[in-house]
Amino acid sequence: MRPTQHLTTYAPKMAWTLSARQRLSVLIYHQVLKEPDPMRPGEITTPQFDWQMGLLARHANVLPLPEALHRVQDGTLPPRAACVTFDDGYQDNYLNALPVLKQWGIPATFFIATGFVGTGIMFNDSIIEAIRRCPKCTLDLGDANLGAHHLDNWKARHTAASSLIQQVKHAPPKTRAQQVDMIVRYSGVSLHTESRLMMDATQIRELQAAGMTIGAHTRTHPILSQLQADMAHEEIKGSRADLEGILQTPIEVFAYPNGKPNHDYARRDCELVQAAGFKYAVSTSPGAASSRMDPFQVPRFTPWDRTDARFLMRLAVNARRAGTLAS
């Protein structure tokens, strides 16, 4: 490390050490792309991920999620403890992220939406790919009450896709599926030839064989708070059963789809997760886990920063937050 780099990272690292005693930072990722994608500008690329994992390997104590949460509870967590997690089950996690994780010796947890394993495509990806390929300059979805969207350039297409995803995300599953089908149909494209986006069962097994933890993320990625209790129970318990069938081992950890407390999931859903046999569940509420945590509402955050000092300082700031709980 160059002297200037050492001086730049010393203060943030010390701040993290002082603010994070017996507190666990859990990082969220979704995709790791080979190169930047104008339709997914928020997703990290392989070189960026490699840089972040290298930083964690040098400055953090990265633990498997179940072990880390157990050590939070029994008071044996090391300083600057962190976990790395991925949501949804994208194939690029296996192709691009796994080699980096293995290179740096970092364990990670992969939360899989089991209804898409192998050949499926999630609703948000259907929208993104439809807008990406749409040959029109304007997509009028007024008949579906979804507005008209300009598609003149990549920025406009990304804005359109993001708007449509937000409009349909919280609809009941049946309604959401109908809306997505209409978006794809009106775009004038076919997604049947879409290259596979999600991991298959063999790749999930290979993740586990490489020392990674596999967790459940429902079957079809619904917003649990929008479901009746019996449907939510089936999504939660069914995803655990699917993964245990693939891996022949108990699945202990769960991630709430979208994950915002009191919005995407409620206290009822925490109870359903516990009843389904999980030991821990994670949300997307920023903050760090401590001995006072609810084991079924572990906070997580996304590290957006792109310099060593800012990345470490973000961890320090996040470590002071407790996270929001569903009531």
CSV table of C-alpha atoms in Angstrom, one decimal, residues 13-238:
chain,number,residue,atom,x,y,z
A,13,LYS,CA,-10.7,2.6,9.5
A,14,MET,CA,-10.2,3.9,13.1
A,15,ALA,CA,-13.6,5.5,13.0
A,16,TRP,CA,-15.1,2.2,12.0
A,17,THR,CA,-13.2,0.4,14.8
A,18,LEU,CA,-14.5,2.8,17.4
A,19,SER,CA,-18.1,2.9,16.2
A,20,ALA,CA,-18.5,-0.8,15.4
A,21,ARG,CA,-17.6,-2.6,18.7
A,22,GLN,CA,-19.8,-5.7,18.7
A,23,ARG,CA,-21.7,-4.4,15.7
A,24,LEU,CA,-22.1,-6.2,12.4
A,25,SER,CA,-22.2,-4.5,9.0
A,26,VAL,CA,-24.0,-6.6,6.4
A,27,LEU,CA,-23.5,-5.5,2.7
A,28,ILE,CA,-26.1,-6.1,0.0
A,29,TYR,CA,-25.4,-6.7,-3.7
A,30,HIS,CA,-27.6,-7.9,-6.5
A,31,GLN,CA,-25.6,-8.2,-9.7
A,32,VAL,CA,-21.9,-8.0,-10.6
A,33,LEU,CA,-21.6,-7.1,-14.3
A,34,LYS,CA,-18.6,-7.6,-16.6
A,35,GLU,CA,-19.0,-4.0,-17.9
A,36,PRO,CA,-21.3,-1.1,-17.2
A,37,ASP,CA,-24.9,-1.4,-18.5
A,38,PRO,CA,-26.8,1.8,-19.2
A,39,MET,CA,-30.0,0.0,-18.2
A,40,ARG,CA,-28.6,-1.0,-14.9
A,41,PRO,CA,-26.3,1.9,-13.9
A,42,GLY,CA,-26.6,1.1,-10.2
A,43,GLU,CA,-25.1,-2.3,-10.5
A,44,ILE,CA,-21.4,-2.8,-9.7
A,45,THR,CA,-18.9,-4.1,-12.3
A,46,THR,CA,-16.4,-6.9,-11.7
A,47,PRO,CA,-13.4,-4.5,-11.3
A,48,GLN,CA,-15.3,-2.4,-8.8
A,49,PHE,CA,-16.4,-5.5,-6.9
A,50,ASP,CA,-12.8,-6.8,-6.9
A,51,TRP,CA,-11.6,-3.4,-5.4
A,52,GLN,CA,-14.3,-3.5,-2.7
A,53,MET,CA,-13.6,-7.1,-1.7
A,54,GLY,CA,-9.9,-6.4,-1.6
A,55,LEU,CA,-10.6,-3.5,0.7
A,56,LEU,CA,-12.7,-5.7,3.0
A,57,ALA,CA,-10.1,-8.4,3.0
A,58,ARG,CA,-7.5,-5.9,4.1
A,59,HIS,CA,-9.5,-3.9,6.7
A,60,ALA,CA,-12.5,-6.0,7.8
A,61,ASN,CA,-13.2,-9.3,9.5
A,62,VAL,CA,-15.6,-10.9,7.0
A,63,LEU,CA,-17.6,-13.8,8.3
A,64,PRO,CA,-20.2,-16.2,7.0
A,65,LEU,CA,-23.6,-14.7,7.8
A,66,PRO,CA,-25.0,-17.4,10.1
A,67,GLU,CA,-21.7,-17.5,12.1
A,68,ALA,CA,-21.6,-13.7,12.4
A,69,LEU,CA,-25.2,-13.5,13.6
A,70,HIS,CA,-24.5,-16.2,16.2
A,71,ARG,CA,-21.5,-14.3,17.4
A,72,VAL,CA,-23.5,-11.1,17.6
A,73,GLN,CA,-25.8,-12.9,20.0
A,74,ASP,CA,-23.1,-14.5,22.2
A,75,GLY,CA,-20.9,-11.4,22.3
A,76,THR,CA,-17.8,-12.8,20.5
A,77,LEU,CA,-18.0,-10.7,17.3
A,78,PRO,CA,-14.5,-9.4,16.2
A,79,PRO,CA,-13.9,-5.7,15.5
A,80,ARG,CA,-14.9,-4.4,12.1
A,81,ALA,CA,-17.0,-7.5,11.4
A,82,ALA,CA,-18.8,-7.6,8.1
A,83,CYS,CA,-20.8,-9.9,5.9
A,84,VAL,CA,-21.4,-9.9,2.1
A,85,THR,CA,-24.8,-10.9,0.7
A,86,PHE,CA,-26.4,-11.2,-2.7
A,87,ASP,CA,-30.1,-11.1,-3.4
A,88,ASP,CA,-32.2,-12.8,-6.1
A,89,GLY,CA,-29.9,-15.4,-7.6
A,90,TYR,CA,-28.5,-13.8,-10.8
A,91,GLN,CA,-26.1,-16.0,-12.8
A,92,ASP,CA,-23.5,-13.3,-12.8
A,93,ASN,CA,-23.1,-13.9,-9.1
A,94,TYR,CA,-21.7,-17.3,-10.1
A,95,LEU,CA,-19.8,-16.2,-13.2
A,96,ASN,CA,-18.3,-12.9,-12.0
A,97,ALA,CA,-18.6,-12.6,-8.2
A,98,LEU,CA,-17.6,-16.1,-7.2
A,99,PRO,CA,-14.1,-15.9,-8.7
A,100,VAL,CA,-13.4,-12.6,-6.9
A,101,LEU,CA,-14.7,-13.9,-3.6
A,102,LYS,CA,-12.5,-17.0,-3.9
A,103,GLN,CA,-9.5,-14.9,-4.8
A,104,TRP,CA,-9.9,-12.8,-1.7
A,105,GLY,CA,-11.0,-15.6,0.6
A,106,ILE,CA,-14.3,-13.9,1.4
A,107,PRO,CA,-17.4,-15.9,2.3
A,108,ALA,CA,-20.7,-14.7,1.1
A,109,THR,CA,-24.4,-15.5,1.3
A,110,PHE,CA,-26.6,-15.8,-1.7
A,111,PHE,CA,-30.4,-15.4,-1.3
A,112,ILE,CA,-32.2,-17.3,-4.1
A,113,ALA,CA,-35.7,-16.6,-5.4
A,114,THR,CA,-36.4,-20.2,-6.3
A,115,GLY,CA,-39.1,-19.8,-8.8
A,116,PHE,CA,-36.6,-18.3,-11.3
A,117,VAL,CA,-33.8,-20.9,-10.9
A,118,GLY,CA,-32.5,-22.0,-14.3
A,119,THR,CA,-34.8,-20.5,-16.9
A,120,GLY,CA,-37.0,-17.9,-15.2
A,121,ILE,CA,-36.8,-14.1,-15.5
A,122,MET,CA,-38.0,-11.8,-12.7
A,123,PHE,CA,-40.6,-9.2,-13.4
A,124,ASN,CA,-38.2,-6.3,-13.1
A,125,ASP,CA,-35.8,-7.9,-15.6
A,126,SER,CA,-38.7,-8.5,-18.0
A,127,ILE,CA,-39.4,-4.8,-17.9
A,128,ILE,CA,-35.8,-3.8,-18.3
A,129,GLU,CA,-35.2,-6.1,-21.2
A,130,ALA,CA,-38.5,-5.1,-22.9
A,131,ILE,CA,-37.6,-1.4,-22.7
A,132,ARG,CA,-34.0,-2.1,-23.8
A,133,ARG,CA,-35.1,-3.8,-27.0
A,134,CYS,CA,-38.2,-1.8,-27.8
A,135,PRO,CA,-37.8,-0.4,-31.3
A,136,LYS,CA,-40.1,2.6,-30.6
A,137,CYS,CA,-39.1,6.1,-29.6
A,138,THR,CA,-42.2,6.4,-27.4
A,139,LEU,CA,-44.0,3.6,-25.6
A,140,ASP,CA,-47.6,4.5,-24.8
A,141,LEU,CA,-49.0,2.4,-22.0
A,142,GLY,CA,-52.0,4.5,-21.4
A,143,ASP,CA,-54.4,1.6,-21.9
A,144,ALA,CA,-52.8,-0.1,-18.9
A,145,ASN,CA,-52.8,3.1,-16.9
A,146,LEU,CA,-49.0,3.1,-16.9
A,147,GLY,CA,-48.4,6.3,-18.8
A,148,ALA,CA,-46.4,7.2,-21.9
A,149,HIS,CA,-42.6,6.9,-21.9
A,150,HIS,CA,-40.0,8.5,-24.1
A,151,LEU,CA,-37.2,6.1,-25.2
A,152,ASP,CA,-35.0,8.5,-27.2
A,153,ASN,CA,-31.7,7.5,-25.5
A,154,TRP,CA,-30.3,5.2,-22.8
A,155,LYS,CA,-31.0,7.6,-20.0
A,156,ALA,CA,-34.6,7.9,-21.1
A,157,ARG,CA,-35.0,4.2,-21.4
A,158,HIS,CA,-33.5,3.6,-17.9
A,159,THR,CA,-35.9,6.3,-16.5
A,160,ALA,CA,-38.8,4.6,-18.2
A,161,ALA,CA,-37.9,1.1,-16.9
A,162,SER,CA,-37.4,2.4,-13.4
A,163,SER,CA,-40.7,4.2,-13.4
A,164,LEU,CA,-42.6,1.2,-14.7
A,165,ILE,CA,-40.9,-1.1,-12.1
A,166,GLN,CA,-41.9,1.2,-9.3
A,167,GLN,CA,-45.5,1.4,-10.6
A,168,VAL,CA,-46.0,-2.3,-10.7
A,169,LYS,CA,-43.8,-3.5,-7.9
A,170,HIS,CA,-46.4,-3.4,-5.1
A,171,ALA,CA,-49.3,-4.6,-7.1
A,172,PRO,CA,-50.8,-8.0,-6.1
A,173,PRO,CA,-48.9,-10.8,-7.9
A,174,LYS,CA,-51.6,-11.6,-10.4
A,175,THR,CA,-52.1,-8.0,-11.3
A,176,ARG,CA,-48.3,-7.4,-11.5
A,177,ALA,CA,-47.9,-10.3,-13.9
A,178,GLN,CA,-50.7,-9.0,-16.1
A,179,GLN,CA,-49.1,-5.5,-16.2
A,180,VAL,CA,-45.7,-6.9,-17.0
A,181,ASP,CA,-47.1,-9.0,-19.8
A,182,MET,CA,-48.8,-5.9,-21.2
A,183,ILE,CA,-45.6,-3.9,-21.1
A,184,VAL,CA,-43.7,-6.6,-22.9
A,185,ARG,CA,-46.5,-7.0,-25.5
A,186,TYR,CA,-46.8,-3.2,-26.2
A,187,SER,CA,-43.0,-3.0,-26.5
A,188,GLY,CA,-43.2,-5.3,-29.5
A,189,VAL,CA,-40.4,-7.6,-28.4
A,190,SER,CA,-40.1,-11.2,-27.5
A,191,LEU,CA,-38.2,-12.3,-24.4
A,192,HIS,CA,-38.3,-16.0,-25.2
A,193,THR,CA,-34.7,-15.8,-26.6
A,194,GLU,CA,-33.4,-13.8,-23.6
A,195,SER,CA,-30.1,-15.3,-22.4
A,196,ARG,CA,-30.4,-16.9,-19.0
A,197,LEU,CA,-30.1,-14.3,-16.3
A,198,MET,CA,-30.5,-16.6,-13.2
A,199,MET,CA,-28.4,-19.3,-11.7
A,200,ASP,CA,-29.4,-23.0,-12.2
A,201,ALA,CA,-29.4,-25.7,-9.6
A,202,THR,CA,-25.9,-26.9,-10.5
A,203,GLN,CA,-24.4,-23.4,-10.0
A,204,ILE,CA,-26.1,-23.1,-6.7
A,205,ARG,CA,-24.6,-26.4,-5.6
A,206,GLU,CA,-21.2,-25.2,-6.7
A,207,LEU,CA,-21.6,-22.0,-4.7
A,208,GLN,CA,-22.2,-24.1,-1.6
A,209,ALA,CA,-19.3,-26.4,-2.4
A,210,ALA,CA,-17.1,-23.3,-2.6
A,211,GLY,CA,-17.9,-22.5,1.0
A,212,MET,CA,-20.7,-20.0,0.3
A,213,THR,CA,-24.0,-19.9,2.3
A,214,ILE,CA,-27.3,-20.2,0.5
A,215,GLY,CA,-30.4,-18.5,1.8
A,216,ALA,CA,-34.0,-18.3,0.7
A,217,HIS,CA,-35.7,-15.3,-0.9
A,218,THR,CA,-39.3,-16.6,-1.5
A,219,ARG,CA,-40.3,-18.3,-4.7
A,220,THR,CA,-41.5,-15.5,-7.0
A,221,HIS,CA,-40.2,-12.4,-5.2
A,222,PRO,CA,-43.6,-10.9,-4.1
A,223,ILE,CA,-44.0,-8.0,-1.8
A,224,LEU,CA,-45.0,-10.1,1.3
A,225,SER,CA,-47.1,-7.4,2.9
A,226,GLN,CA,-49.4,-7.5,-0.2
A,227,LEU,CA,-50.2,-11.2,0.3
A,228,GLN,CA,-52.7,-13.0,2.4
A,229,ALA,CA,-51.0,-14.9,5.2
A,230,ASP,CA,-51.5,-18.3,3.6
A,231,MET,CA,-49.9,-17.1,0.3
A,232,ALA,CA,-47.0,-15.5,2.2
A,233,HIS,CA,-46.5,-18.7,4.2
A,234,GLU,CA,-46.3,-20.7,0.9
A,235,GLU,CA,-43.8,-18.3,-0.6
A,236,ILE,CA,-41.5,-18.4,2.4
A,237,LYS,CA,-41.7,-22.0,3.4
A,238,GLY,CA,-41.8,-23.1,-0.3
